[in-house]
Short mmCIF file of N, CA and C in Angstrom, two decimals:
data_model
loop_
_atom_site.label_atom_id
_atom_site.label_comp_id
_atom_site.label_asym_id
_atom_site.label_seq_id
_atom_site.Cartn_x
_atom_site.Cartn_y
_atom_site.Cartn_z
N ALA A 363 59.88 30.70 18.41
CA ALA A 363 59.86 32.14 18.23
C ALA A 363 61.13 32.72 18.84
N LEU A 364 61.53 33.82 18.30
CA LEU A 364 62.74 34.51 18.75
C LEU A 364 62.38 35.95 19.06
N ALA A 365 62.70 36.41 20.25
CA ALA A 365 62.48 37.80 20.63
C ALA A 365 63.85 38.47 20.74
N VAL A 366 64.02 39.57 20.07
CA VAL A 366 65.28 40.32 20.10
C VAL A 366 65.01 41.64 20.81
N GLY A 367 65.80 41.91 21.82
CA GLY A 367 65.63 43.15 22.58
C GLY A 367 66.38 44.31 21.96
N PRO A 368 66.18 45.49 22.49
CA PRO A 368 66.87 46.68 22.00
C PRO A 368 68.35 46.64 22.38
N GLU A 369 69.13 47.48 21.72
CA GLU A 369 70.58 47.51 21.97
C GLU A 369 70.91 47.84 23.42
N GLY A 370 70.04 48.57 24.09
CA GLY A 370 70.27 48.94 25.48
C GLY A 370 69.85 47.87 26.48
N GLY A 371 69.28 46.78 26.00
CA GLY A 371 68.86 45.70 26.88
C GLY A 371 67.37 45.77 27.20
N LEU A 372 66.86 44.68 27.72
CA LEU A 372 65.45 44.59 28.10
C LEU A 372 65.26 45.08 29.53
N SER A 373 64.10 45.65 29.78
CA SER A 373 63.78 46.05 31.15
C SER A 373 63.38 44.81 31.95
N ASP A 374 63.34 44.94 33.26
CA ASP A 374 62.90 43.82 34.10
C ASP A 374 61.47 43.42 33.75
N ARG A 375 60.65 44.40 33.45
CA ARG A 375 59.25 44.12 33.08
C ARG A 375 59.19 43.33 31.77
N ASP A 376 60.00 43.75 30.78
CA ASP A 376 60.05 43.03 29.51
C ASP A 376 60.48 41.58 29.73
N ARG A 377 61.52 41.38 30.53
CA ARG A 377 62.00 40.02 30.81
C ARG A 377 60.93 39.18 31.49
N ALA A 378 60.22 39.76 32.44
CA ALA A 378 59.17 39.03 33.14
C ALA A 378 58.04 38.66 32.18
N THR A 379 57.68 39.57 31.30
CA THR A 379 56.62 39.30 30.32
C THR A 379 57.03 38.17 29.39
N LEU A 380 58.25 38.22 28.89
CA LEU A 380 58.73 37.16 27.99
C LEU A 380 58.82 35.82 28.71
N HIS A 381 59.31 35.85 29.94
CA HIS A 381 59.41 34.61 30.73
C HIS A 381 58.02 34.00 30.95
N ALA A 382 57.04 34.84 31.26
CA ALA A 382 55.67 34.36 31.47
C ALA A 382 55.08 33.77 30.19
N ALA A 383 55.56 34.24 29.04
CA ALA A 383 55.08 33.73 27.75
C ALA A 383 55.83 32.47 27.32
N GLY A 384 56.79 32.02 28.14
CA GLY A 384 57.50 30.78 27.84
C GLY A 384 58.85 30.94 27.17
N PHE A 385 59.33 32.18 27.02
CA PHE A 385 60.64 32.39 26.42
C PHE A 385 61.73 32.06 27.42
N ARG A 386 62.87 31.60 26.91
CA ARG A 386 64.05 31.37 27.73
C ARG A 386 65.12 32.37 27.31
N GLY A 387 65.92 32.80 28.26
CA GLY A 387 66.96 33.78 27.99
C GLY A 387 68.17 33.17 27.30
N LEU A 388 68.81 33.96 26.48
CA LEU A 388 70.01 33.55 25.77
C LEU A 388 70.84 34.79 25.48
N ARG A 389 72.13 34.67 25.67
CA ARG A 389 73.03 35.77 25.34
C ARG A 389 73.96 35.32 24.23
N LEU A 390 74.36 36.25 23.40
CA LEU A 390 75.28 35.94 22.31
C LEU A 390 76.71 36.38 22.64
N GLY A 391 77.02 36.47 23.92
CA GLY A 391 78.35 36.86 24.34
C GLY A 391 78.39 38.30 24.80
N PRO A 392 79.58 38.83 25.04
CA PRO A 392 79.70 40.17 25.60
C PRO A 392 79.47 41.30 24.58
N ARG A 393 79.32 40.94 23.33
CA ARG A 393 79.16 41.96 22.30
C ARG A 393 77.77 42.58 22.34
N ILE A 394 77.66 43.84 21.99
CA ILE A 394 76.37 44.49 21.81
C ILE A 394 76.12 44.56 20.32
N LEU A 395 75.11 43.83 19.87
CA LEU A 395 74.80 43.78 18.45
C LEU A 395 73.67 44.75 18.13
N ARG A 396 73.66 45.23 16.91
CA ARG A 396 72.55 46.05 16.46
C ARG A 396 71.30 45.18 16.43
N THR A 397 70.17 45.78 16.70
CA THR A 397 68.91 45.04 16.69
C THR A 397 68.69 44.37 15.35
N GLU A 398 69.08 45.03 14.27
CA GLU A 398 68.88 44.50 12.92
C GLU A 398 69.68 43.23 12.67
N THR A 399 70.82 43.07 13.34
CA THR A 399 71.68 41.92 13.08
C THR A 399 71.60 40.84 14.17
N ALA A 400 71.08 41.16 15.33
CA ALA A 400 71.05 40.20 16.44
C ALA A 400 70.23 38.96 16.10
N GLY A 401 69.09 39.15 15.49
CA GLY A 401 68.25 38.01 15.11
C GLY A 401 68.94 37.10 14.12
N LEU A 402 69.59 37.70 13.13
CA LEU A 402 70.33 36.91 12.13
C LEU A 402 71.48 36.16 12.78
N ALA A 403 72.19 36.81 13.69
CA ALA A 403 73.30 36.15 14.38
C ALA A 403 72.80 34.99 15.23
N ALA A 404 71.67 35.16 15.89
CA ALA A 404 71.11 34.09 16.72
C ALA A 404 70.71 32.89 15.87
N ILE A 405 70.05 33.15 14.75
CA ILE A 405 69.64 32.05 13.87
C ILE A 405 70.85 31.34 13.29
N ALA A 406 71.87 32.09 12.90
CA ALA A 406 73.09 31.48 12.36
C ALA A 406 73.76 30.60 13.42
N ALA A 407 73.80 31.06 14.67
CA ALA A 407 74.41 30.27 15.74
C ALA A 407 73.61 28.99 15.99
N LEU A 408 72.29 29.08 15.97
CA LEU A 408 71.46 27.88 16.15
C LEU A 408 71.66 26.89 15.02
N GLN A 409 71.75 27.39 13.80
CA GLN A 409 71.98 26.49 12.66
C GLN A 409 73.35 25.84 12.75
N ALA A 410 74.35 26.57 13.24
CA ALA A 410 75.68 25.99 13.40
C ALA A 410 75.67 24.88 14.46
N LEU A 411 74.89 25.06 15.51
CA LEU A 411 74.81 24.06 16.58
C LEU A 411 73.96 22.86 16.22
N TYR A 412 72.84 23.10 15.60
CA TYR A 412 71.85 22.04 15.39
C TYR A 412 71.65 21.63 13.94
N GLY A 413 72.35 22.25 13.03
CA GLY A 413 72.17 21.94 11.61
C GLY A 413 71.01 22.72 11.03
N ASP A 414 70.72 22.44 9.78
CA ASP A 414 69.63 23.15 9.12
C ASP A 414 68.32 22.89 9.84
N LEU A 415 67.57 23.94 10.05
CA LEU A 415 66.31 23.81 10.78
C LEU A 415 65.14 23.55 9.85
N GLY A 416 65.39 23.32 8.57
CA GLY A 416 64.31 23.09 7.60
C GLY A 416 63.91 21.70 7.62
#
């Protein structure tokens, strides 16, 4: 599963909740991406690193 936070960042409470649910943190660099594109960028980066996930 992939959780994408808002453009302003996640609150400490949000981070704690996600961590408790088993999520690990990941940053896509210093850029601030729109929420609509951040998920697509993350999936594209994972596919570039690990190959097709199908």
